[in-house]
mmCIF file of C-alpha atoms in Angstrom:
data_model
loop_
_atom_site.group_PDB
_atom_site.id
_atom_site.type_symbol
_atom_site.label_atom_id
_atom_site.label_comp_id
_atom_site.label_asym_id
_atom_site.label_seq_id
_atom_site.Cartn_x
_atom_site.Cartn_y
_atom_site.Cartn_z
ATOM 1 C CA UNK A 1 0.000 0.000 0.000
ATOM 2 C CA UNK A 2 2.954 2.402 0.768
ATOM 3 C CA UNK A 3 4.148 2.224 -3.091
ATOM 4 C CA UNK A 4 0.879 2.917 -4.438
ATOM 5 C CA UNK A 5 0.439 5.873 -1.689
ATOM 6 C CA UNK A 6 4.214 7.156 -2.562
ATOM 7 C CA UNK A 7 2.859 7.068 -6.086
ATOM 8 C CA UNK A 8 -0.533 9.033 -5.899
ATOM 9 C CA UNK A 9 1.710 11.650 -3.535
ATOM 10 C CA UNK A 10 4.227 12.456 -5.937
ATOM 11 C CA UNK A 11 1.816 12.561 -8.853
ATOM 12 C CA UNK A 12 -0.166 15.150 -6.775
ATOM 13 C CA UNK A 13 3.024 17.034 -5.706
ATOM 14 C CA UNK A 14 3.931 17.153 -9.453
ATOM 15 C CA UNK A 15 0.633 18.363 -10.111
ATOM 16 C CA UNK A 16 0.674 20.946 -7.638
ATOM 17 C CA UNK A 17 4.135 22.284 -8.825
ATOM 18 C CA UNK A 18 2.690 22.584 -12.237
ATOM 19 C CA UNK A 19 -0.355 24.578 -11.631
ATOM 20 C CA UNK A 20 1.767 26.806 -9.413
ATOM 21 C CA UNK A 21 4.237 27.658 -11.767
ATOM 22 C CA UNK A 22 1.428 28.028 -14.729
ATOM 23 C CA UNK A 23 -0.547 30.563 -12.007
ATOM 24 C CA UNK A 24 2.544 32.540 -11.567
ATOM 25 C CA UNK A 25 3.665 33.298 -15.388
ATOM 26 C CA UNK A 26 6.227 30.872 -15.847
ATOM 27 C CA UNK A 27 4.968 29.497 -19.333
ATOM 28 C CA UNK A 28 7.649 29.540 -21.711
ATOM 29 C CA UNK A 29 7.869 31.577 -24.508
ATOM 30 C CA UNK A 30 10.384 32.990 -27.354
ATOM 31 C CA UNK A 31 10.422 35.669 -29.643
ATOM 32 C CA UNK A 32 11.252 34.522 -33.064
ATOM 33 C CA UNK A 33 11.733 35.242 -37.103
ATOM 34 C CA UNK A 34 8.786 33.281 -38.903
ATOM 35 C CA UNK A 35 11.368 31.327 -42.032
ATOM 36 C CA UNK A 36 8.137 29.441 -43.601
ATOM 37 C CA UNK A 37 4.253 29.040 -43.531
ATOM 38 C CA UNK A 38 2.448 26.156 -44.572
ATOM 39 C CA UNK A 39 -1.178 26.886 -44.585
ATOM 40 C CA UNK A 40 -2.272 23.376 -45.365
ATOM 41 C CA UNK A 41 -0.863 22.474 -41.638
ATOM 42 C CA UNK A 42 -1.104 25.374 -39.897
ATOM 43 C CA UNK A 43 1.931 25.577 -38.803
ATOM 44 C CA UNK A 44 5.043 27.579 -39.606
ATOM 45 C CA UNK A 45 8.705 27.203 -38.707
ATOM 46 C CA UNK A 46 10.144 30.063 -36.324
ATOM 47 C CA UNK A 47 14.434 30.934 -35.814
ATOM 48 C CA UNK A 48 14.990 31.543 -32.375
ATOM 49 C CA UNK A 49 18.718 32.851 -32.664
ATOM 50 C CA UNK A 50 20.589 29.894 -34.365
ATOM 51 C CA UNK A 51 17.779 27.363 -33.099
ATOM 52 C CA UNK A 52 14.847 26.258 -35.641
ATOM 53 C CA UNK A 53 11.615 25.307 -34.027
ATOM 54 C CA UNK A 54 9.445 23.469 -36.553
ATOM 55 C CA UNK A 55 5.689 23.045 -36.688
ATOM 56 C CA UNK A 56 4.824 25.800 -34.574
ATOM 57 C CA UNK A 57 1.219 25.791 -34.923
ATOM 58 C CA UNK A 58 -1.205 28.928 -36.211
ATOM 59 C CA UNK A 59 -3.942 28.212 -34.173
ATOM 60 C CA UNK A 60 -4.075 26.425 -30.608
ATOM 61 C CA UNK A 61 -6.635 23.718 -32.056
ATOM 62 C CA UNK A 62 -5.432 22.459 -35.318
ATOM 63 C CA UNK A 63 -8.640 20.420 -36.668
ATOM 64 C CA UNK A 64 -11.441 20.936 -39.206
ATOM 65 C CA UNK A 65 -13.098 23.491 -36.953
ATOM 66 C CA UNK A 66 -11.164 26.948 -37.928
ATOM 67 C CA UNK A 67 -12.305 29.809 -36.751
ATOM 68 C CA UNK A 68 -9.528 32.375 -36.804
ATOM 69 C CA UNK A 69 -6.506 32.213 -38.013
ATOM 70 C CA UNK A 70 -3.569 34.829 -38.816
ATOM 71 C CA UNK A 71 -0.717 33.959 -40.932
ATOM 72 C CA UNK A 72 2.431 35.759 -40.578
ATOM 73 C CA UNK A 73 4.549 36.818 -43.018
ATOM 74 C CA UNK A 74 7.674 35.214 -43.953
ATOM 75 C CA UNK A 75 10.748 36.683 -41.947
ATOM 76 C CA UNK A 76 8.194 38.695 -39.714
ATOM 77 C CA UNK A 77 8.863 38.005 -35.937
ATOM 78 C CA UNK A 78 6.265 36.237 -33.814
ATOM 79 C CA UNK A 79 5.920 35.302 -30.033
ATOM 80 C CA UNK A 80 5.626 31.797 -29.307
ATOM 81 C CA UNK A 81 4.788 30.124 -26.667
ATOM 82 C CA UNK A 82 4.658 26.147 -25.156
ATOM 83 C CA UNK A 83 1.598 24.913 -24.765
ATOM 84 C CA UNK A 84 0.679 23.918 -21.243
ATOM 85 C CA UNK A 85 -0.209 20.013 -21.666
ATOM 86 C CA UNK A 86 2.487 19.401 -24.256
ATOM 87 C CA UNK A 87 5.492 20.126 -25.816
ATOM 88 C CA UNK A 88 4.158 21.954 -28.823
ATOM 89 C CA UNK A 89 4.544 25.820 -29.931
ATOM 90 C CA UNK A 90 1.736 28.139 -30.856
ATOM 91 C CA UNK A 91 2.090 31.151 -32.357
ATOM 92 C CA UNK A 92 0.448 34.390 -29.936
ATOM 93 C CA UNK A 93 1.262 37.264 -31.596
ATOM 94 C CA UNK A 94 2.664 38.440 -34.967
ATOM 95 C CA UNK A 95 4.449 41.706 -35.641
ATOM 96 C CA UNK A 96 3.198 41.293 -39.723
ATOM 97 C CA UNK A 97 0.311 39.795 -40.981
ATOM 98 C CA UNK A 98 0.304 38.327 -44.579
ATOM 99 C CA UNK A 99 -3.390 37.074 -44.187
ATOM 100 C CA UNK A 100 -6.293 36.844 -41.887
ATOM 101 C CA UNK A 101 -8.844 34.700 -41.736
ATOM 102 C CA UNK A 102 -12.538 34.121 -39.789
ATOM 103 C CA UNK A 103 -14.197 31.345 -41.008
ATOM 104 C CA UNK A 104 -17.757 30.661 -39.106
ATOM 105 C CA UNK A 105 -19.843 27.808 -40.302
ATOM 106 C CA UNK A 106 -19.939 28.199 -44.448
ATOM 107 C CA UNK A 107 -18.702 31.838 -44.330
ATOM 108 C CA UNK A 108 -15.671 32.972 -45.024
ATOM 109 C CA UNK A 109 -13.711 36.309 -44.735
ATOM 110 C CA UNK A 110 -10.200 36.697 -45.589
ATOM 111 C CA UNK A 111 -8.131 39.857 -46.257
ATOM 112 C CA UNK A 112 -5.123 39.711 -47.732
ATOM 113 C CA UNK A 113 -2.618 41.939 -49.458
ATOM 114 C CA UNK A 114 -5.197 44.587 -49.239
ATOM 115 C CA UNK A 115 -8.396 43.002 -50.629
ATOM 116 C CA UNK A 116 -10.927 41.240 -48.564
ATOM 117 C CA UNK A 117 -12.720 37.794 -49.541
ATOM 118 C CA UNK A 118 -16.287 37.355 -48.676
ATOM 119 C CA UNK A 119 -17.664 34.019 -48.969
ATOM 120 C CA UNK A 120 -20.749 32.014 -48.367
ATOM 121 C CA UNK A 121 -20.290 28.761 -49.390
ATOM 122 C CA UNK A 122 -19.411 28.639 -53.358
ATOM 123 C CA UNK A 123 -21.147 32.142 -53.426
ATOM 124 C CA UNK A 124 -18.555 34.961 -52.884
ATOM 125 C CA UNK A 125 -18.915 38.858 -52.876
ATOM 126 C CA UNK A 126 -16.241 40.040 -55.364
ATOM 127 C CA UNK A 127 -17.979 37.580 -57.768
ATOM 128 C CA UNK A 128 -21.601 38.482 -57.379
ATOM 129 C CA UNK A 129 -20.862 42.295 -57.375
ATOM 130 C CA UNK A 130 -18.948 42.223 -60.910
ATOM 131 C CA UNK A 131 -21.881 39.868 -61.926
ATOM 132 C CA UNK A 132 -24.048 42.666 -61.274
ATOM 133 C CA UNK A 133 -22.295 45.589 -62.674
ATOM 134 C CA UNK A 134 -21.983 43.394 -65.720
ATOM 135 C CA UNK A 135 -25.501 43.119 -65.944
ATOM 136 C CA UNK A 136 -26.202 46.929 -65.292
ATOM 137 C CA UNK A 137 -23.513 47.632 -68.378
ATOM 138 C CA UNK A 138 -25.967 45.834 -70.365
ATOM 139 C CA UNK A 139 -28.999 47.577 -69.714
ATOM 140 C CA UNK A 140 -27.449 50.858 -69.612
ATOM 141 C CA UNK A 141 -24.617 50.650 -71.917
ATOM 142 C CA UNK A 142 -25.027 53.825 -73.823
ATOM 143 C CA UNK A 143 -25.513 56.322 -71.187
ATOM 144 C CA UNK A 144 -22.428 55.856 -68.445
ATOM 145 C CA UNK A 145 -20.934 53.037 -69.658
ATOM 146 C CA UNK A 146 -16.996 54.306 -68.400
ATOM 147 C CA UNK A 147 -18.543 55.497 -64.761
ATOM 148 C CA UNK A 148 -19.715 51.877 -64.549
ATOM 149 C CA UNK A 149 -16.223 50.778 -65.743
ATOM 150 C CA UNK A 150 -14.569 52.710 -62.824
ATOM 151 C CA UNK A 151 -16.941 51.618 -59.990
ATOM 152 C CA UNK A 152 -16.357 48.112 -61.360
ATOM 153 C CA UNK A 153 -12.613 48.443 -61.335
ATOM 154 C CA UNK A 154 -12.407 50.267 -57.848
ATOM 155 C CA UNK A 155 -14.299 47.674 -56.493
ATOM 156 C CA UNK A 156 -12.084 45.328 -58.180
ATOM 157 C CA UNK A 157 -9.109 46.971 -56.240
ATOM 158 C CA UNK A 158 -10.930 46.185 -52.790
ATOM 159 C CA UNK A 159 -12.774 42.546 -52.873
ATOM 160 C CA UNK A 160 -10.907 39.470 -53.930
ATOM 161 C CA UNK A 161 -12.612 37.069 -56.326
ATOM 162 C CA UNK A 162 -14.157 39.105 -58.748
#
């Protein structure tokens, strides 16, 4: 019985130790260059002075479920930091973004290198607004066909996918 008590104790003291040290700030973390991005994994690899750290994940949950996720840019610097259960890294803050994400459900929105993506489902934005200027060309061809023209290509210059 003294084993299994000895046992049980130390697990508990281990325990204890850990929550303590996660209450009082002692999570690890590093301050890094980002040297790749693989969106496919969510995950990117960081340089932390000469030392690579690979597959440091994008999001905290990596499964079919995204919800938000930023992507640095390459050679940007991020903070990383250890996630408590495990010995993985996750990405907490980025000093550049290359591209943001929120997906909830079937929408999408996405901006990157300054145009934004609007989706819903196989239905997006960018898309359905040239549609429609397209359509209003059509029917009013003759009178302002080049203001049409401009709105369309301003708009063109703001939303992705059209």
């Amino acid at each position: 019985w003294r084993t299994i008590d000895d046992r049980k104790r130390k697990e508990q003291l281990r325990e204890g130790l850990r929550k303590l040290a996660w209450n009082v700030g002692l999570v690890q973390t590093k301050l890094g260059q980002v040297n790749d991005v693989d969106e496919d994994t969510m995950t990117c690899t960081v340089m932390d002075d000469d030392i690579e750290i690979n597959d440091v994940r994008l999001r905290n949950v990596l499964n079919e479920n995204e919800s938000i996720t930023v992507i640095p840019k390459v050679d940007s610097w991020v903070l990383i930091q250890r996630r408590e259960e495990d010995a993985d890294w996750m990405v907490v803050a980025v000093d550049e973004i290359d591209k943001y994400r929120i997906v909830c459900g079937a929408m999408l929105f996405e901006m990157k290198g300054g145009k934004f993506l609007v989706q819903s489902g196989t239905e997006n934005l960018g898309k359905c607004i040239d549609d429609l200027i397209t359509e209003i060309q059509a029917i009013y061809a003759p009178k302002n066909s080049a203001n049409i023209a401009d709105i369309q290509l301003r708009l063109k210059s703001i939303l992705s996918g059209s």
